[in-house]
Each structure stands twice: as structure tokens, then as C-alpha cells.
Coordinates of C-alpha atoms in Angstrom, one line a residue:
X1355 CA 98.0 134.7 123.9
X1356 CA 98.0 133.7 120.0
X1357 CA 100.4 134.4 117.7
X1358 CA 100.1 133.7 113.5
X1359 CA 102.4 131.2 111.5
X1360 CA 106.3 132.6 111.0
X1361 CA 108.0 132.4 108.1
X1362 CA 110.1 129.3 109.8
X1363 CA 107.6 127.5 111.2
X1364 CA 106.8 125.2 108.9
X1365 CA 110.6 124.3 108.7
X1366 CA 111.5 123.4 112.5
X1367 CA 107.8 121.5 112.6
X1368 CA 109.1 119.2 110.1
X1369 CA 112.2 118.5 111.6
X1370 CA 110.0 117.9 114.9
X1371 CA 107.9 115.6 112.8
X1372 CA 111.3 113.7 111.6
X1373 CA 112.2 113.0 115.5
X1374 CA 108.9 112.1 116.6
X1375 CA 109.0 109.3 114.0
X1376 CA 112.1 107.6 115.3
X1377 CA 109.7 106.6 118.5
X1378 CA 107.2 104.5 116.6
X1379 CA 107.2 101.0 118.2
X1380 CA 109.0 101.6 121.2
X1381 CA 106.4 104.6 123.0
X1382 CA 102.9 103.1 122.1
X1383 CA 100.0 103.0 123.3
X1384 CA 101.7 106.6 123.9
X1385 CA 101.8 108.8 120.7
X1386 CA 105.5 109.5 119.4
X1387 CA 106.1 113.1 119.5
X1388 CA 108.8 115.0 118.7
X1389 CA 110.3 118.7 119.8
X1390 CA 112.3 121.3 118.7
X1391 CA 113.3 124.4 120.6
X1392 CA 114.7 127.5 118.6
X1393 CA 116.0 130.8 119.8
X1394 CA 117.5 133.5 117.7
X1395 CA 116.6 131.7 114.4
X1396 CA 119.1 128.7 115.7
X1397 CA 118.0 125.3 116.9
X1398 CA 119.2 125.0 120.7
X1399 CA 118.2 121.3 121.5
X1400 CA 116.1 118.9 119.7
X1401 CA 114.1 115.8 121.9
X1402 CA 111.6 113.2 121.1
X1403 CA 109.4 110.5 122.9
X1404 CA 111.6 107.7 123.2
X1405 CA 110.4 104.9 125.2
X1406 CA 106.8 104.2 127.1
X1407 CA 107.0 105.6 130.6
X1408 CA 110.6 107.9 129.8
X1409 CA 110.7 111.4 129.3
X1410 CA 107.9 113.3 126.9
X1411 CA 109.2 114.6 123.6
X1412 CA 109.4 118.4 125.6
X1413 CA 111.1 117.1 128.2
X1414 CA 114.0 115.2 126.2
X1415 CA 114.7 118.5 124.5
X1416 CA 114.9 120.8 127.8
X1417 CA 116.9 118.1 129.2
X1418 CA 119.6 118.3 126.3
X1419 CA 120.7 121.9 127.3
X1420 CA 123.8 122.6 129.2
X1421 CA 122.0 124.9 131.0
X1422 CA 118.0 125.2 131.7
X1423 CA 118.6 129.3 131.5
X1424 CA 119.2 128.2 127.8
X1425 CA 115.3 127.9 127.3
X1426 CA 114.3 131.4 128.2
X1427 CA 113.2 133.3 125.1
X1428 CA 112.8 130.3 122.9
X1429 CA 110.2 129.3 121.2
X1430 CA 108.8 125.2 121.7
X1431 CA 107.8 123.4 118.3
X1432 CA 105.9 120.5 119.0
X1433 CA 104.7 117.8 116.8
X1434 CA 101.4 117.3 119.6
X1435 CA 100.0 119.3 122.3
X1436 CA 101.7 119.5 125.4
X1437 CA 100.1 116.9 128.3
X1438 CA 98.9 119.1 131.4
X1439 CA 98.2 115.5 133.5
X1440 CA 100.7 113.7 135.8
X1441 CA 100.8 110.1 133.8
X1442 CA 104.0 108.3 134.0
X1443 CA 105.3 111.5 133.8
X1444 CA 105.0 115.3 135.0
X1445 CA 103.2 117.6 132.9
X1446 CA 105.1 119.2 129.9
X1447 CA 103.0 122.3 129.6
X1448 CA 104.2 123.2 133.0
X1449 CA 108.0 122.0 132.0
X1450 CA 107.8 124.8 129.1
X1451 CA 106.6 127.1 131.4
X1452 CA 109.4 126.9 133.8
X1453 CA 111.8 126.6 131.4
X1454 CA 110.7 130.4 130.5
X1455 CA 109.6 129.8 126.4
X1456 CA 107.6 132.4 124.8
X1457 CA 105.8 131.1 122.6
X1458 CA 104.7 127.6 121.5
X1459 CA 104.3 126.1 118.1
X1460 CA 101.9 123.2 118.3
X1461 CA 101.2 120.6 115.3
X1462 CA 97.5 119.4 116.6
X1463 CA 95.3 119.1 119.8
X1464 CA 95.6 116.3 121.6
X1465 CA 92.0 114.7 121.7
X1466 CA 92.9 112.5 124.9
X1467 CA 90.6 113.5 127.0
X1468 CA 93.1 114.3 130.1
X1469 CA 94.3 116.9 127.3
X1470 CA 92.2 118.1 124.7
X1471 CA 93.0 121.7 124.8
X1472 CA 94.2 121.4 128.8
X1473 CA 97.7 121.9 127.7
X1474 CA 96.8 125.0 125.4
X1475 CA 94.9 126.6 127.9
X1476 CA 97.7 126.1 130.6
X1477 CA 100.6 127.7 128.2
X1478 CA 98.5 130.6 127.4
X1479 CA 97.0 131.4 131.0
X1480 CA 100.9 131.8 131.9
X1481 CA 101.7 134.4 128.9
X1482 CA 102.5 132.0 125.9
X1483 CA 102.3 132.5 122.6
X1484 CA 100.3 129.6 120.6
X1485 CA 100.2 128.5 117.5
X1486 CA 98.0 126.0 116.1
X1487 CA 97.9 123.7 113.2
X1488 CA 101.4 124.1 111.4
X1489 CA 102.1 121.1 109.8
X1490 CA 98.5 119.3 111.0
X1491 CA 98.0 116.9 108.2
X1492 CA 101.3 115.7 108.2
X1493 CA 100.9 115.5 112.2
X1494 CA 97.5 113.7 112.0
X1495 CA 98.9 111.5 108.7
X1496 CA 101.6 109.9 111.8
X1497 CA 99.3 109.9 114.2
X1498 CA 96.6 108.1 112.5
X1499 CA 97.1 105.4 114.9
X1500 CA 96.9 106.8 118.1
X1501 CA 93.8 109.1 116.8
X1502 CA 91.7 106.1 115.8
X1503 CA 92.9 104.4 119.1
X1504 CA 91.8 107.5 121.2
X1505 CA 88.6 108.4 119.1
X1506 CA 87.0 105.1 118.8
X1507 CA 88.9 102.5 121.1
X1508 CA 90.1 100.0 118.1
X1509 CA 93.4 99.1 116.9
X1510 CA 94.9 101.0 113.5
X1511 CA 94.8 97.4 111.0
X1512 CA 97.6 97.0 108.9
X1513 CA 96.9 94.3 106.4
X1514 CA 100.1 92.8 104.5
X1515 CA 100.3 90.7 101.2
X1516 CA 102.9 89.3 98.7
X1517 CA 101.4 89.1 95.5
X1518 CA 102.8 88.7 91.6
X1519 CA 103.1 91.4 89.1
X1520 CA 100.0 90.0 87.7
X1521 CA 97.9 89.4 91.6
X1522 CA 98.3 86.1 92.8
X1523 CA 99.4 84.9 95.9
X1524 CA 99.9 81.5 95.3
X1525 CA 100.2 78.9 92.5
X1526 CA 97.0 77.1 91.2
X1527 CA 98.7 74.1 93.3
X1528 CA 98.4 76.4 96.2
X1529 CA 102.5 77.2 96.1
X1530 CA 103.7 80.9 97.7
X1531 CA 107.4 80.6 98.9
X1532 CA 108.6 83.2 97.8
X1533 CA 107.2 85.5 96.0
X1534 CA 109.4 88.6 96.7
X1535 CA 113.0 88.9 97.7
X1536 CA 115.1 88.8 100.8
X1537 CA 114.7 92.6 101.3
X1538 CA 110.8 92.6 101.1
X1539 CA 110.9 90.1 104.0
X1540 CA 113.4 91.6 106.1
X1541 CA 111.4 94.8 105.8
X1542 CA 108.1 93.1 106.9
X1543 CA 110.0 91.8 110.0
X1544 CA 110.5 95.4 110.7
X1545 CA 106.6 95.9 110.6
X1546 CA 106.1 93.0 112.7
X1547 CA 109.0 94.0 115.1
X1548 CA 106.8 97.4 115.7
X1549 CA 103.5 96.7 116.2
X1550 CA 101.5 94.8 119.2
X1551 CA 99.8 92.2 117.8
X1552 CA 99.9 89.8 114.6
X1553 CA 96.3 88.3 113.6
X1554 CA 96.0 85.4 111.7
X1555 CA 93.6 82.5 111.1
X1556 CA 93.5 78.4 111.8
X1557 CA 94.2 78.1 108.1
X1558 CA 97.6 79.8 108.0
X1559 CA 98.3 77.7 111.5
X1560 CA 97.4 74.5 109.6
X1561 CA 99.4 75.3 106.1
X1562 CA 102.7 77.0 107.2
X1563 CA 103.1 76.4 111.4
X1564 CA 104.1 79.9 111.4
X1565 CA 105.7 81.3 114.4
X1566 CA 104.4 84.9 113.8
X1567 CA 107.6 86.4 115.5
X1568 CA 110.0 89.4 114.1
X1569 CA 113.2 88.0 113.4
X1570 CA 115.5 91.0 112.5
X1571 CA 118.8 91.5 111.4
X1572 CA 121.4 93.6 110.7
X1573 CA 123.4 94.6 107.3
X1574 CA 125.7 91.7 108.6
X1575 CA 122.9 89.2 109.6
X1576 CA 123.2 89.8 113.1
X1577 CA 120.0 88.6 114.8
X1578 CA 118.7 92.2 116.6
X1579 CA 115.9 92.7 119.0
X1580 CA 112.8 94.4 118.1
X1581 CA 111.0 97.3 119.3
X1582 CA 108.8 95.3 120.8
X1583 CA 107.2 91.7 120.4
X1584 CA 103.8 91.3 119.3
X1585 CA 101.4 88.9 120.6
X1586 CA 100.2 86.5 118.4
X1587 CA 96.8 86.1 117.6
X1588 CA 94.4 83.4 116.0
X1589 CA 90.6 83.2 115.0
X1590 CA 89.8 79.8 115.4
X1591 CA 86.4 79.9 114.4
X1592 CA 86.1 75.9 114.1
X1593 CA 89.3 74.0 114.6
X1594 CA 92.3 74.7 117.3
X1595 CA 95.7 74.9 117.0
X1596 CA 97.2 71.8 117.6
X1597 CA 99.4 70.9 121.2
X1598 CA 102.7 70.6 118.8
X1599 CA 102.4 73.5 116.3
X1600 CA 104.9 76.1 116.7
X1601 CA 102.6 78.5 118.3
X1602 CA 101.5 76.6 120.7
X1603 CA 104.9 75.0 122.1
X1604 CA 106.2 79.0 122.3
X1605 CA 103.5 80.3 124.1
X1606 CA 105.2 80.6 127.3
X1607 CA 107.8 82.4 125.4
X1608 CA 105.4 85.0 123.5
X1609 CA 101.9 85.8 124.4
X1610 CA 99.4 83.1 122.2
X1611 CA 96.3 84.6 122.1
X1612 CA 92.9 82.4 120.3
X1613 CA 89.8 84.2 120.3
X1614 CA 87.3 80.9 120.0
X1615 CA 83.5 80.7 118.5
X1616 CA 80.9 79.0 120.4
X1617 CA 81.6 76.3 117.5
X1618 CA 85.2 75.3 118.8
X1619 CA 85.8 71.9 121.0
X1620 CA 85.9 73.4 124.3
X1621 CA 87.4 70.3 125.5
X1622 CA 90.7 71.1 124.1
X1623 CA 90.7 74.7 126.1
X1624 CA 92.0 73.5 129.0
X1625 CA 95.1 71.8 127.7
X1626 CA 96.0 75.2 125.7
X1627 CA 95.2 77.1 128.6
X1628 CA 98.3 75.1 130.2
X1629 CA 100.8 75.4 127.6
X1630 CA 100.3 79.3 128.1
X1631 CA 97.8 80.3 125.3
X1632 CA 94.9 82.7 126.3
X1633 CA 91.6 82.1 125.6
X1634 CA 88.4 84.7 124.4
X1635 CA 85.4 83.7 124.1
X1636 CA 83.3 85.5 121.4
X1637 CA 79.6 85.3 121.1
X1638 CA 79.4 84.6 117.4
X1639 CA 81.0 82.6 114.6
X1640 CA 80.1 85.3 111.8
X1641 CA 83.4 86.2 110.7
X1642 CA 83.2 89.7 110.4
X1643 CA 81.3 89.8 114.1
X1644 CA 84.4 87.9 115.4
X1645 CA 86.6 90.1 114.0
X1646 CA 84.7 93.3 115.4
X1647 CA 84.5 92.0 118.8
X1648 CA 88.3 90.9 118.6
X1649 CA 89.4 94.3 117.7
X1650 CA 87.7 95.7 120.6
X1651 CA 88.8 93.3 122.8
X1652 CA 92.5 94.1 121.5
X1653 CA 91.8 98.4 121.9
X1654 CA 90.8 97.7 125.4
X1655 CA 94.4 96.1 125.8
X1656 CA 96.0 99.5 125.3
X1657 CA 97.0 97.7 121.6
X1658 CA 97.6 100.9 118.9
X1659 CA 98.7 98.8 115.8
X1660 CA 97.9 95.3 114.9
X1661 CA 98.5 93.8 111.3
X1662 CA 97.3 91.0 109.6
X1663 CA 99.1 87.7 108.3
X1664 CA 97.2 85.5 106.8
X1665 CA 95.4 84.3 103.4
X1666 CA 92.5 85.5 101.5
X1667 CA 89.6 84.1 103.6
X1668 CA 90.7 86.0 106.7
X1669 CA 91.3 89.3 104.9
X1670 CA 87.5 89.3 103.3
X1671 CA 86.5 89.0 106.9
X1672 CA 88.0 93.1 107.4
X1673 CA 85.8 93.1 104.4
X1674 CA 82.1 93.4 103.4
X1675 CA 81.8 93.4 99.7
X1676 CA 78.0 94.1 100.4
X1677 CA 78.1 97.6 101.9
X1678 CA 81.7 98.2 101.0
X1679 CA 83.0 98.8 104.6
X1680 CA 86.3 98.0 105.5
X1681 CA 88.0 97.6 109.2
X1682 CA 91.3 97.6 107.6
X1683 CA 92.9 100.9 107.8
X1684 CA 96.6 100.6 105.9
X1685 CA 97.7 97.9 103.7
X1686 CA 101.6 97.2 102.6
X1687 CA 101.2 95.4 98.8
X1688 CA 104.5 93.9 98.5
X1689 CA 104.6 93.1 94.6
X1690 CA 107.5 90.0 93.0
X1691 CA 108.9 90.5 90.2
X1692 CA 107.1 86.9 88.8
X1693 CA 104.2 85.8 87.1
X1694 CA 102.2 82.7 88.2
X1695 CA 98.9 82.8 86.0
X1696 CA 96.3 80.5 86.3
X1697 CA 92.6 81.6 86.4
X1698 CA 92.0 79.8 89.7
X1699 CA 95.1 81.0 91.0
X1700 CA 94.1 83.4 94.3
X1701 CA 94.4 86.8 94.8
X1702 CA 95.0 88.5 97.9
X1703 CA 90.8 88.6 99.2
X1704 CA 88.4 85.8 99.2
X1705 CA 85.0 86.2 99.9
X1706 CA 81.4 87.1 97.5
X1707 CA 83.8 90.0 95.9
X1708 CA 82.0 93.2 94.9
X1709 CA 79.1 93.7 92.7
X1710 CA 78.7 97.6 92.0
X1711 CA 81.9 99.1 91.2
X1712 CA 80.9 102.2 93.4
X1713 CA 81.4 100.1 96.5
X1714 CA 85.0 99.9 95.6
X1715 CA 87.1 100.7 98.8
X1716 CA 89.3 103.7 97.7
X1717 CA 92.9 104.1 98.9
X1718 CA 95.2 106.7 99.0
X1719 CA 99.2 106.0 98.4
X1720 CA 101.2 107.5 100.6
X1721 CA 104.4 105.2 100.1
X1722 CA 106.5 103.5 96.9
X1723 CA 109.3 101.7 98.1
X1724 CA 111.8 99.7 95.4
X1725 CA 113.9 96.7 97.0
X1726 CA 115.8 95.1 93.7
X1727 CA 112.9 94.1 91.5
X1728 CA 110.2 94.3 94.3
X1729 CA 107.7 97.1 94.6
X1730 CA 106.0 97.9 97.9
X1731 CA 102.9 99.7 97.9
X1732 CA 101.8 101.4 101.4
X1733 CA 98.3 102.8 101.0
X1734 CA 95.5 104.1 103.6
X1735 CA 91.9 103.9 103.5
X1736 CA 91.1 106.9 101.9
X1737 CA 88.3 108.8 104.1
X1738 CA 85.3 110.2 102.8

């Protein structure tokens, strides 16, 4: 059966949407869903995807009730379509079912392909009501991820800058720390903190010896542990890390990953191999061909969000100025409150730089954020 939007619907969806949001980071390569179950115009239980491999979003809810009789006669609002598959876990279309709802609000089809439209079909063959497409642009808007991961096998690509108020990331003598404020950093520990990988080039590795780790803390400065911890890693497209840089002496601890060209000294493989790093071999030392082949390489790791840290050369690799295409998908423009000047100063992309204005790559804003005197800018690729 089908049924057409209610009055409320829009209302509980969004309150689905606000728990399915408290997941990111901890249930990827899974999507973070969120559900609300509502009887009698009252909100019964509320659930959400917590962790990879734990209970679906459907599931969490159900389980919340101090009775499962509770259920019968509510109405499911769901942020994604219910899975019909034993995965990790059961299938949540036939959870609702049992549980006796009539009728089930869904945000978006899942396009997995062990779902796409399995779940709808299941609810309705059993005499559910189902509603499609409340709330879908905000749905697909935090599931852009898991989407792109699904639909075309590669990594969302979060780029990440600190620039001036008037667009340089360094000094003309080449000077960056720090351009923004204790806050802005914190909250880019929370970004690394959440996502599976963090790529970055031989250059960074030479100038800073980063350790490309999350180090988060509380109000109080208590070290706490992150969602999850990405791996790290590095195009080395002519040079290797050295055996004492910071990345290399952790790499037992966190996963070093250095995706070579054919113009690297092999010779040094080996001993990186036995300090822990991982070595990929790609075909090519075109930047912009290593960096396809590495995100493919990272999508067929299960990987759902990866973000960049590094300078300008590797972000005009995710860039061709000549057709205008770009493989990054959401950038966070952390803006200081400082002005270095300097015409040779650099901005955040190297490279040839555009020609035709109509090339531009267009974004949309979908986050400000103000931390003292520092502006954050979140956009996304703008499609179309």
C-alpha cells in the first residue's frame, strides 16, 4: 500500500535525520540512519545506527520499548530504506513487520543493490503503508558520502585549508603556524577523528613530519579517543618518507599507507615494508592518474570519507584547471583573522590555474561556522 505525506511528517523525519547524524564516524562504510516511531501523534521510542556491525537504526528504536506490543499501530519514520538482507545484522523490514507498524515513512531508497527497493516491496507486500521522499534532499544532502561510495565505488574527498582573510597560506618565507586559533584546530581534529583516511604528499612529510593522527580533547583538555583512526596516506611520486620521520616510526601503531610511482627507489621498499608501512604500486606518475587510481584503490577498501592535508601542489592534483573537473567533493576553508600579503605569497591550489572563467568549479555553502575571529566555510561541489 501507499499512503501521501501527513501534516507531521516532515516534523518526526527531521528529528530522524538529527539522530541519524550522531552515527557519523562510528557506523561507516554503513550509512548512519536514524528512526523514529510515533503512535497517537506522540513519539514512542527514537533509535539510530550506532556503531558498525550493532543494531540498525529500526532496530535500536524497537528495542527502546518496554514492551514490543508498544509498536503495533505506529507508524516507522526512517531517515533510509529499511535493509531486507541478513548483513551483520537481521533484516529491518521484516523487524517492522513483526513489530505490527502500519505504515512507514521512508526519507530515500537505498541504492545498495542488496536493497534498492527490496525493503519497500517487502513492507508493502505485508500491508504497509509507504511513503516516499519526505525530507529526501536533506536525506541525500547526509548521505552524500555513502551515495557516491555505493554509486561509483570512490571515497567522498574532503579537502581542508587554513588560509588569511586575504588567501594565503603561508608567508612569502614559506611561514604557516598558525594561521587560525585553538578552536579551528581542535575542530579539524574532530574531522580527522571521523573519517578513514588522511592523504597527504612527500612535501608535507618533508616540511612539517606530521603525524596525521586526531588528537582530541575535551572542554578540560582531556585527551579523548576518536571515532575512529584514519590511516594515513602518502603520494610519493619521487622521494620516500624517510626510516625516522614520524610516520614512519608509528606505523605499527597506525596503518602507513604510500601509494609509489614507477619513479620511486624501489630499493627502499623493503625496509618500509618492515617498519609496518604498506606499499601500492601505481602504474603512472601523472599526478592526477595517481590520484584516480589511489581513490579507487581506497573505495575498494570499504573507505566512505577521506580528506586531504597537505599544500597547494597536492590539492591542484584533485584539480584540472584544463577541463575544470574536480575529484574533490567538500572542502572546509578555515579563514584567520590575519593578513600576510605578498604577491608570491601561496594560496591554497598550485598548478597552471584556470584560463576561462566558465571553468570555474562552482560550490554550494552549506555551513558558516564562527570560532572567536575564525570563519569556517563548509562548501560542496555544486552538481550540474
Amino acid at each position: 500500500m501507499t499512503s501521501t505525506h501527513h501534516p507531521d511528517d516532515e516534523h518526526w523525519m527531521r528529528l530522524a535525520l538529527d539522530l541519524a547524524v550522531r552515527g557519523q564516524g562510528y557506523v561507516e562504510p554503513n550509512p548512519m540512519v536514524g528512526c523514529v516511531l510515533v503512535k497517537d501523534g506522540v513519539c514512542i521510542a527514537r533509535g539510530y545506527h550506532h556503531v558498525f556491525g550493532g543494531p540498525h537504526a529500526e532496530v535500536d528504536a524497537l528495542q527502546s520499548l518496554r514492551s514490543p506490543d508498544e509498536a503495533a499501530g505506529a507508524t516507522a519514520y526512517v531517515t533510509l530504506e529499511p535493509c531486507c538482507h541478513h548483513g551483520k545484522t537481521p533484516p529491518c523490514s521484516e523487524a517492522l513487520i513483526r513489530a505490527g507498524v502500519t505504515r512507514v515513512v521512508v526519507a530515500m531508497r537505498d541504492p545498495f543493490p542488496k536493497v534498492d527497493g527490496g525493503g519497500i516491496r517487502q513492507l508493502r507486500q505485508a500491508g504497509i503503508e509507504v511513503t516516499l521522499d519526505v525530507l529526501k534532499a536533506d536525506a541525500e544532502a547526509l548521505l552524500a558520502p555513502y551515495l557516491k561510495r555505493v554509486r561509483t565505488g570512490t571515497p567522498w574527498v574532503i579537502a581542508k585549508w587554513a588560509m588569511t582573510a586575504d588567501g594565503r597560506i603561508a608567508t612569502v618565507s614559506r611561514q604557516s603556524q598558525w594561521i587560525t586559533g585553538a578552536e579551528s584546530r581542535r575542530r579539524v581534529h574532530r574531522l580527522r577523528g571521523r573519517v578513514d583516511a588522511i592523504i597527504t604528499a612527500m612535501g608535507t612529510v618533508e616540511a612539517d613530519d606530521p603525524m596525521l593522527n586526531s588528537r582530541l580533547m575535551d572542554a578540560d583538555g582531556t585527551p579523548m579517543t576518536p571515532p575512529r583512526v584514519a590511516k594515513r596516506v602518502v603520494f610519493c611520486r619521487r622521494r620516500l618518507p624517510a626510516l625516522q620521520s614520524k610516520l614512519i616510526h608509528t606505523a605499527d601503531a597506525i596503518e602507513t599507507w604510500l601509494f609509489t610511482s614507477p619513479l620511486v627507489d624501489g630499493e627502499r621498499l623493503a625496509a618500509l615494508r618492515q617498519r609496518g608501512a604498506r606499499v601500492f604500486a601505481l602504474d603512472s606518475d601523472d599526478p592526477q592518474s595517481m590520484v584516480r587510481q589511489t581513490l579507487q584503490r581506497l573505495g575498494e577498501q570499504d573507505m566512505t570519507n577521506v580528506m586531504i592535508e597537505g599544500g597547494a601542489a597536492l590539492l591542484g592534483s584533485f584539480w584540472d584547471p584544463t577541463s575544470g573537473e574536480c575529484l574533490v567533493d567538500e572542502f572546509h576553508v578555515y579563514i584567520g583573522a590575519k593578513l600576510f600579503g605578498g604577491v608570491t605569497a601561496p594560496g591554497p591550489i598550485a598548478g597552471a590555474g584556470l584560463g576561462p572563467i566558465d571553468l570555474a568549479t562552482k560550490l554550494a555553502l552549506s555551513q558558516v561556522d564562527r570560532f572567536e575571529d575564525d570563519v569556517r566555510l563548509v562548501y560542496r561541489r555544486a552538481l550540474g
